[in-house]
Short mmCIF file of C-alpha atoms and ligand atoms in Angstrom, two decimals:
data_model
loop_
_atom_site.label_atom_id
_atom_site.label_comp_id
_atom_site.label_asym_id
_atom_site.label_seq_id
_atom_site.Cartn_x
_atom_site.Cartn_y
_atom_site.Cartn_z
CA UNK A 1 61.01 -27.80 -36.56
CA UNK A 2 64.00 -27.12 -38.76
CA UNK A 3 66.38 -29.95 -39.66
CA UNK A 4 69.02 -30.75 -42.24
CA UNK A 5 67.90 -33.56 -44.53
CA UNK A 6 69.06 -35.36 -47.64
CA UNK A 7 66.88 -37.34 -50.00
CA UNK A 8 69.65 -38.88 -52.09
CA UNK A 9 73.25 -39.91 -51.47
CA UNK A 10 75.91 -37.61 -52.84
CA UNK A 11 78.05 -34.50 -52.41
CA UNK A 12 77.46 -31.95 -49.61
CA UNK A 13 74.98 -30.22 -51.98
CA UNK A 14 72.36 -32.86 -51.11
CA UNK A 15 72.08 -31.39 -47.58
CA UNK A 16 69.20 -28.93 -47.27
CA UNK A 17 67.48 -27.15 -44.39
CA UNK A 18 63.86 -28.27 -44.24
CA UNK A 19 60.78 -27.99 -42.09
CA UNK A 20 60.07 -31.45 -40.66
CA UNK A 21 57.83 -32.88 -37.99
CA UNK A 22 59.16 -32.63 -34.45
CA UNK A 23 59.95 -36.11 -33.06
CA UNK A 24 58.06 -37.38 -30.00
CA UNK A 25 59.79 -39.27 -27.20
CA UNK A 26 58.75 -42.92 -27.01
CA UNK A 27 58.82 -45.06 -23.87
CA UNK A 28 62.13 -44.59 -22.04
CA UNK A 29 63.18 -41.77 -24.35
CA UNK A 30 63.77 -38.06 -23.91
CA UNK A 31 63.16 -35.19 -26.31
CA UNK A 32 66.11 -32.78 -26.30
CA UNK A 33 66.08 -29.23 -27.63
CA UNK A 34 69.41 -29.07 -29.44
CA UNK A 35 71.60 -26.01 -28.84
CA UNK A 36 74.75 -27.22 -30.58
CA UNK A 37 75.36 -30.28 -32.79
CA UNK A 38 78.76 -31.85 -33.42
CA UNK A 39 80.01 -32.70 -36.91
CA UNK A 40 81.97 -35.91 -37.44
CA UNK A 41 83.68 -37.49 -40.44
CA UNK A 42 81.13 -40.30 -40.08
CA UNK A 43 78.38 -37.82 -41.04
CA UNK A 44 80.04 -37.33 -44.42
CA UNK A 45 80.20 -41.11 -44.90
CA UNK A 46 76.51 -41.46 -44.01
CA UNK A 47 75.71 -38.79 -46.61
CA UNK A 48 77.75 -40.65 -49.25
CA UNK A 49 76.37 -44.09 -48.29
CA UNK A 50 79.73 -45.36 -47.00
CA UNK A 51 79.14 -45.53 -43.24
CA UNK A 52 79.19 -48.67 -41.09
CA UNK A 53 75.39 -48.63 -40.97
CA UNK A 54 73.26 -48.35 -44.11
CA UNK A 55 71.77 -44.93 -44.89
CA UNK A 56 67.95 -44.90 -44.95
CA UNK A 57 66.57 -42.06 -47.06
CA UNK A 58 65.46 -39.42 -46.38
CA UNK A 59 68.01 -38.99 -43.59
CA UNK A 60 69.20 -36.33 -41.14
CA UNK A 61 72.88 -36.60 -40.12
CA UNK A 62 74.31 -35.96 -36.67
CA UNK A 63 75.58 -38.38 -34.02
CA UNK A 64 76.02 -35.98 -31.10
CA UNK A 65 74.55 -32.84 -29.58
CA UNK A 66 74.19 -30.76 -26.45
CA UNK A 67 70.98 -29.12 -25.33
CA UNK A 68 68.17 -29.15 -22.78
CA UNK A 69 65.69 -31.94 -22.08
CA UNK A 70 62.29 -30.66 -23.18
CA UNK A 71 60.13 -33.69 -22.36
CA UNK A 72 60.50 -37.31 -21.29
CA UNK A 73 58.54 -40.33 -22.53
CA UNK A 74 56.69 -42.90 -20.47
CA UNK A 75 58.85 -44.64 -17.89
CA UNK A 76 61.81 -42.25 -18.29
CA UNK A 77 63.19 -40.34 -15.29
CA UNK A 78 60.97 -37.24 -15.05
CA UNK A 79 63.72 -35.37 -13.15
CA UNK A 80 65.62 -35.09 -16.42
CA UNK A 81 63.20 -32.45 -17.74
CA UNK A 82 64.98 -29.09 -17.96
CA UNK A 83 68.46 -30.62 -17.50
CA UNK A 84 71.41 -29.55 -19.68
CA UNK A 85 72.72 -32.69 -21.35
CA UNK A 86 75.08 -34.06 -23.97
CA UNK A 87 74.10 -37.08 -26.02
CA UNK A 88 75.19 -39.60 -28.58
CA UNK A 89 72.27 -40.24 -30.88
CA UNK A 90 70.98 -39.89 -34.40
CA UNK A 91 69.53 -37.08 -36.52
CA UNK A 92 71.16 -34.39 -34.38
CA UNK A 93 71.41 -31.76 -37.17
CA UNK A 94 67.97 -30.55 -36.04
CA UNK A 95 66.20 -28.33 -33.54
CA UNK A 96 65.05 -31.38 -31.55
CA UNK A 97 66.25 -34.95 -31.26
CA UNK A 98 65.19 -37.99 -29.23
CA UNK A 99 67.52 -40.38 -27.42
CA UNK A 100 67.20 -43.08 -24.76
CA UNK A 101 66.84 -41.13 -21.49
CA UNK A 102 69.27 -43.44 -19.69
CA UNK A 103 72.01 -42.63 -22.22
CA UNK A 104 71.91 -38.85 -21.69
CA UNK A 105 75.02 -37.32 -20.15
CA UNK A 106 74.04 -34.51 -17.73
CA UNK A 107 76.39 -31.55 -18.13
CA UNK A 108 78.01 -29.99 -15.06
CA UNK A 109 77.66 -26.16 -14.92
CA UNK A 110 81.33 -25.75 -15.91
CA UNK A 111 80.77 -27.53 -19.24
CA UNK A 112 79.36 -25.33 -22.00
CA UNK A 113 77.00 -26.47 -24.76
CA UNK A 114 79.91 -26.16 -27.22
CA UNK A 115 82.02 -28.49 -25.09
CA UNK A 116 79.01 -30.77 -24.56
CA UNK A 117 78.54 -31.15 -28.32
CA UNK A 118 82.27 -31.53 -28.99
CA UNK A 119 83.29 -34.42 -26.71
CA UNK A 120 80.78 -37.30 -27.10
CA UNK A 121 82.11 -38.95 -30.25
CA UNK A 122 85.72 -37.85 -30.62
CA UNK A 123 86.86 -37.63 -26.98
CA UNK A 124 85.16 -40.88 -25.97
CA UNK A 125 86.61 -42.65 -29.01
CA UNK A 126 90.07 -41.31 -28.13
CA UNK A 127 89.64 -42.47 -24.52
CA UNK A 128 88.70 -46.02 -25.54
CA UNK A 129 91.45 -46.29 -28.15
CA UNK A 130 94.06 -45.41 -25.55
CA UNK A 131 92.66 -46.96 -22.38
CA UNK A 132 90.26 -49.73 -23.42
CA UNK A 133 91.87 -51.06 -26.60
CA UNK A 134 95.36 -50.50 -25.17
CA UNK A 135 96.89 -49.22 -21.93
CA UNK A 136 98.48 -45.84 -22.55
CA UNK A 137 101.33 -45.49 -20.06
CA UNK A 138 104.51 -43.54 -19.30
CA UNK A 139 107.32 -44.14 -21.77
CA UNK A 140 105.08 -45.67 -24.44
CA UNK A 141 105.40 -44.38 -28.02
CA UNK A 142 102.24 -43.62 -30.00
CA UNK A 143 101.74 -42.60 -33.63
CA UNK A 144 98.55 -40.63 -34.37
CA UNK A 145 97.47 -40.09 -37.99
CA UNK A 146 95.54 -36.97 -39.06
CA UNK A 147 96.94 -35.49 -35.87
CA UNK A 148 95.39 -32.00 -36.17
CA UNK A 149 91.85 -33.28 -36.76
CA UNK A 150 89.04 -33.65 -34.25
CA UNK A 151 90.21 -37.11 -33.21
CA UNK A 152 93.89 -36.29 -33.55
CA UNK A 153 94.00 -33.41 -31.05
CA UNK A 154 92.06 -35.48 -28.49
CA UNK A 155 94.39 -38.46 -28.88
CA UNK A 156 97.52 -36.35 -28.57
CA UNK A 157 96.35 -34.69 -25.34
CA UNK A 158 95.19 -37.93 -23.68
CA UNK A 159 98.26 -39.95 -24.68
CA UNK A 160 100.53 -37.15 -23.50
CA UNK A 161 98.69 -36.92 -20.16
CA UNK A 162 99.26 -40.66 -19.72
CA UNK A 163 103.00 -40.04 -20.11
CA UNK A 164 103.37 -41.37 -23.65
CA UNK A 165 105.58 -39.86 -26.32
CA UNK A 166 103.37 -38.94 -29.28
CA UNK A 167 104.28 -38.64 -32.95
CA UNK A 168 101.77 -37.40 -35.48
CA UNK A 169 101.13 -37.19 -39.22
CA UNK A 170 99.23 -34.47 -41.09
CA UNK A 171 99.02 -33.05 -44.61
CA UNK A 172 100.22 -29.46 -44.05
CA UNK A 173 102.78 -27.52 -42.07
CA UNK A 174 100.04 -25.37 -40.46
CA UNK A 175 98.32 -28.52 -39.18
CA UNK A 176 101.65 -29.92 -37.99
CA UNK A 177 102.27 -26.74 -35.97
CA UNK A 178 98.87 -27.10 -34.29
CA UNK A 179 99.45 -30.76 -33.43
CA UNK A 180 102.83 -29.84 -31.90
CA UNK A 181 101.15 -27.12 -29.81
CA UNK A 182 98.86 -29.81 -28.38
CA UNK A 183 101.81 -31.97 -27.36
CA UNK A 184 103.02 -34.02 -30.32
CA UNK A 185 106.77 -34.52 -30.15
CA UNK A 186 107.23 -34.49 -33.91
CA UNK A 187 104.68 -34.27 -36.72
CA UNK A 188 105.45 -35.81 -40.11
CA UNK A 189 103.93 -34.51 -43.36
CA UNK A 190 102.74 -37.89 -44.64
CA UNK A 191 101.80 -36.40 -47.99
CA UNK A 192 105.49 -35.61 -48.62
CA UNK A 193 107.53 -37.97 -46.45
CA UNK A 194 107.67 -41.75 -45.96
CA UNK A 195 106.32 -41.55 -42.42
CA UNK A 196 107.30 -45.14 -41.52
CA UNK A 197 110.95 -44.39 -42.35
CA UNK A 198 110.83 -41.26 -40.22
CA UNK A 199 109.19 -43.13 -37.33
CA UNK A 200 112.00 -45.68 -37.46
CA UNK A 201 114.57 -42.85 -37.31
CA UNK A 202 112.77 -41.20 -34.39
CA UNK A 203 112.66 -44.45 -32.40
CA UNK A 204 116.21 -45.64 -33.04
CA UNK A 205 114.98 -48.27 -35.55
CA UNK A 206 112.53 -49.87 -33.09
CA UNK A 207 109.17 -48.45 -34.20
CA UNK A 208 106.29 -47.35 -31.97
CA UNK A 209 104.24 -49.33 -29.47
CA UNK A 210 100.87 -48.12 -30.73
CA UNK A 211 99.60 -46.76 -34.07
CA UNK A 212 96.12 -45.24 -34.21
CA UNK A 213 95.02 -45.27 -37.83
CA UNK A 214 91.84 -43.54 -39.04
CA UNK A 215 93.08 -42.91 -42.58
CA UNK A 216 93.12 -46.48 -43.92
CA UNK A 217 94.04 -47.05 -47.55
CA UNK A 218 96.93 -44.59 -47.82
CA UNK A 219 98.46 -45.26 -44.38
CA UNK A 220 97.83 -48.93 -43.56
CA UNK A 221 101.05 -50.39 -45.00
CA UNK A 222 103.14 -47.60 -43.47
CA UNK A 223 101.37 -48.05 -40.14
CA UNK A 224 102.39 -51.72 -40.07
CA UNK A 225 105.97 -50.76 -40.98
CA UNK A 226 105.98 -48.26 -38.10
CA UNK A 227 105.24 -50.88 -35.43
CA UNK A 228 107.75 -52.04 -32.84
CA UNK A 229 107.97 -55.73 -31.91
CA UNK A 230 104.80 -56.54 -29.89
CA UNK A 231 103.37 -53.28 -31.25
CA UNK A 232 99.64 -52.71 -31.72
CA UNK A 233 97.88 -51.10 -34.69
CA UNK A 234 94.27 -50.05 -34.14
CA UNK A 235 92.21 -49.31 -37.23
CA UNK A 236 89.32 -47.03 -36.33
CA UNK A 237 88.48 -45.26 -39.57
CA UNK A 238 89.12 -45.12 -43.29
CA UNK A 239 89.12 -41.47 -44.37
CA UNK A 240 91.12 -42.29 -47.53
CA UNK A 241 89.23 -45.54 -48.23
CA UNK A 242 89.30 -49.05 -46.75
CA UNK A 243 92.73 -50.57 -45.99
CA UNK A 244 94.04 -53.46 -48.11
CA UNK A 245 93.74 -57.08 -46.88
CA UNK A 246 96.17 -58.06 -44.15
CA UNK A 247 98.69 -60.86 -44.79
CA UNK A 248 99.02 -62.03 -41.18
CA UNK A 249 101.94 -64.43 -41.67
CA UNK A 250 103.81 -62.13 -44.06
CA UNK A 251 103.58 -59.03 -41.87
CA UNK A 252 102.69 -59.22 -38.16
CA UNK A 253 103.67 -62.82 -37.33
CA UNK A 254 107.44 -62.47 -37.12
CA UNK A 255 107.36 -59.55 -34.68
CA UNK A 256 104.36 -60.77 -32.66
CA UNK A 257 102.36 -57.69 -33.52
CA UNK A 258 98.66 -57.05 -33.12
CA UNK A 259 96.11 -55.44 -35.46
CA UNK A 260 92.68 -54.63 -34.10
CA UNK A 261 89.67 -52.47 -34.90
CA UNK A 262 87.53 -50.12 -32.85
CA UNK A 263 84.06 -48.63 -33.28
CA UNK A 264 82.68 -46.44 -30.48
CA UNK A 265 79.17 -47.85 -30.85
CA UNK A 266 80.43 -51.28 -29.81
CA UNK A 267 80.89 -49.90 -26.27
CA UNK A 268 77.09 -49.65 -26.01
CA UNK A 269 77.10 -53.44 -25.72
CA UNK A 270 79.23 -53.16 -22.57
CA UNK A 271 77.57 -50.44 -20.47
CA UNK A 272 80.20 -50.51 -17.71
CA UNK A 273 82.96 -49.82 -20.27
CA UNK A 274 80.94 -47.00 -21.84
CA UNK A 275 80.19 -45.48 -18.40
CA UNK A 276 83.87 -45.56 -17.41
CA UNK A 277 84.71 -43.52 -20.51
CA UNK A 278 81.97 -40.95 -19.89
CA UNK A 279 82.99 -40.50 -16.22
CA UNK A 280 86.65 -39.93 -17.07
CA UNK A 281 86.16 -37.72 -20.11
CA UNK A 282 83.50 -35.58 -18.39
CA UNK A 283 85.90 -34.99 -15.48
CA UNK A 284 88.72 -33.98 -17.84
CA UNK A 285 86.41 -31.62 -19.74
CA UNK A 286 84.93 -30.08 -16.56
CA UNK A 287 88.38 -29.50 -15.03
CA UNK A 288 89.74 -28.21 -18.39
CA UNK A 289 92.46 -30.90 -18.40
CA UNK A 290 91.19 -31.79 -21.85
CA UNK A 291 90.84 -28.96 -24.33
CA UNK A 292 88.24 -29.17 -27.09
CA UNK A 293 89.58 -26.81 -29.75
CA UNK A 294 86.80 -25.61 -32.05
CA UNK A 295 88.20 -25.21 -35.56
CA UNK A 296 84.93 -24.20 -37.22
CA UNK A 297 81.49 -23.17 -35.96
CA UNK A 298 78.66 -22.53 -38.41
CA UNK A 299 74.90 -22.12 -38.16
CA UNK A 300 72.84 -25.28 -38.78
CA UNK A 301 71.78 -24.00 -42.22
CA UNK A 302 75.44 -24.18 -43.35
CA UNK A 303 75.92 -27.89 -42.62
CA UNK A 304 76.83 -28.50 -46.27
CA UNK A 305 79.73 -26.05 -45.97
CA UNK A 306 80.97 -27.85 -42.85
CA UNK A 307 80.97 -31.16 -44.77
CA UNK A 308 82.70 -29.57 -47.78
CA UNK A 309 85.54 -28.23 -45.65
CA UNK A 310 85.95 -31.45 -43.70
CA UNK A 311 86.17 -33.60 -46.81
CA UNK A 312 88.57 -31.14 -48.44
CA UNK A 313 90.87 -31.63 -45.40
CA UNK A 314 90.55 -27.91 -44.60
CA UNK A 315 89.48 -28.29 -40.98
CA UNK A 316 91.27 -28.76 -37.68
CA UNK A 317 89.86 -29.67 -34.27
CA UNK A 318 86.11 -29.88 -33.74
CA UNK A 319 83.43 -28.67 -36.13
CA UNK A 320 80.16 -27.48 -34.58
CA UNK A 321 76.75 -26.38 -35.85
CA UNK A 322 74.84 -23.87 -33.75
CA UNK A 323 71.16 -24.69 -33.63
CA UNK A 324 69.28 -22.94 -30.82
N1 LIG B 1 85.78 -45.86 -34.89
C1 LIG B 1 85.09 -44.90 -34.32
O1 LIG B 1 84.25 -45.12 -33.43
C2 LIG B 1 85.36 -43.48 -34.77
C3 LIG B 1 84.88 -42.39 -34.01
C4 LIG B 1 85.22 -41.10 -34.42
C5 LIG B 1 85.97 -40.91 -35.58
N2 LIG B 1 86.37 -42.00 -36.30
C6 LIG B 1 87.18 -41.85 -37.52
O2 LIG B 1 88.29 -41.04 -37.21
C7 LIG B 1 88.65 -40.27 -38.35
C8 LIG B 1 88.72 -38.81 -37.97
O3 LIG B 1 87.43 -38.36 -37.66
P1 LIG B 1 87.18 -36.84 -37.29
O4 LIG B 1 85.70 -36.68 -37.22
O5 LIG B 1 88.01 -36.46 -36.13
O6 LIG B 1 87.70 -36.10 -38.61
P2 LIG B 1 89.02 -35.21 -38.82
O7 LIG B 1 90.20 -35.98 -38.37
O8 LIG B 1 88.79 -33.88 -38.18
O9 LIG B 1 89.03 -35.03 -40.38
C9 LIG B 1 89.48 -36.06 -41.21
C10 LIG B 1 91.00 -35.91 -41.47
O10 LIG B 1 91.46 -37.09 -42.10
C11 LIG B 1 92.60 -36.77 -42.86
N3 LIG B 1 92.53 -37.41 -44.18
C12 LIG B 1 93.46 -38.24 -44.70
N4 LIG B 1 93.11 -38.65 -45.90
C13 LIG B 1 91.93 -38.06 -46.21
C14 LIG B 1 91.08 -38.09 -47.34
N5 LIG B 1 91.38 -38.82 -48.43
N6 LIG B 1 89.95 -37.35 -47.31
C15 LIG B 1 89.62 -36.64 -46.21
N7 LIG B 1 90.40 -36.58 -45.10
C16 LIG B 1 91.55 -37.28 -45.10
C17 LIG B 1 92.65 -35.24 -42.99
O11 LIG B 1 93.73 -34.79 -42.17
P3 LIG B 1 95.14 -34.42 -42.89
O12 LIG B 1 94.81 -33.27 -43.80
O13 LIG B 1 96.03 -34.06 -41.79
O14 LIG B 1 95.53 -35.64 -43.65
C18 LIG B 1 91.32 -34.78 -42.44
O15 LIG B 1 91.41 -33.52 -41.84
C19 LIG B 1 87.64 -40.61 -39.45
O16 LIG B 1 88.16 -41.63 -40.25
C20 LIG B 1 86.46 -41.12 -38.66
O17 LIG B 1 85.64 -41.97 -39.40
C21 LIG B 1 86.08 -43.26 -35.92
#
């Protein structure tokens, strides 16, 4: 089968389309014929050797996909064969991938393969940031960094649906316009403006209840300055590099604020929490309450180009690779 592989860490140029052996489903696993694979910022970190888990070479990126179950391994539910599914897994930039059968997310007829490949990582992460890590609610104020990105547009829509007032940050006016179209009240160009100052102005000096920070090094201090008393900052990524060390007493103590961290894969340790997210997000996707804007769709062979554009901050919304 065809798959994208890299044999050394480095720039997007290390990604090449190769002929590799088709994986076989082990006990409890399913083999899925991939139709569409989702691209995530994490894939670029894996390729550079900066992801939360160590890269083992040679490696195939890809944490999510949608396709059809081709075959199930021993002990797995045989009724899954032929089902359209979405999955969170590994090595999804390929014609076939294997995943635990019990983790597959069957797709209702109304959900396309594009949607199935777009929601697993970003929409589920957005759901848990807003409803597991915090309780998004009417009247709450939320600041979303990189607001026009894959994560950003999901967070804006979900927070808005919960009745929150959402502010965003982005690097360009075109991205700001998009984030406003998806429901952000005001979008600040954080490459030009002191966003924490602007957030204070927008909230009458109070700050926001929740900051969702995936940018890290360049935003962390401003994110803390943007918090209201009892406010909550969730760190869930570091697109600009890791954030500096936190001085608890010097910063969050006096206003009783909270700083936490979130990684989607930690929900796998609490299956009931993970299942709650899948149920809710699948319903929103199926009923079109949650839009999954596709900013870029390329054939599998052009995975390197998808990474290049993402790292150059040229993309908005979801990036997909068409496989089958
Ligand atoms: N914790 C989790 O489980 C989890 C799950 C999914 C994603 N994430 C994290 O969430 C973030 C967004 O992921 P995504 O896949 O949706 O990507 P994305 O937001 O579509 O793309 C990354 C965005 O980050 C912004 N950015 C700021 N500084 C940057 C820099 N130095 N280099 C590159 N980009 C920079 C850019 O937006 P502007 O041009 O507007 O600045 C860029 O478009 C990433 O940090 C990712 O690791 C975490």
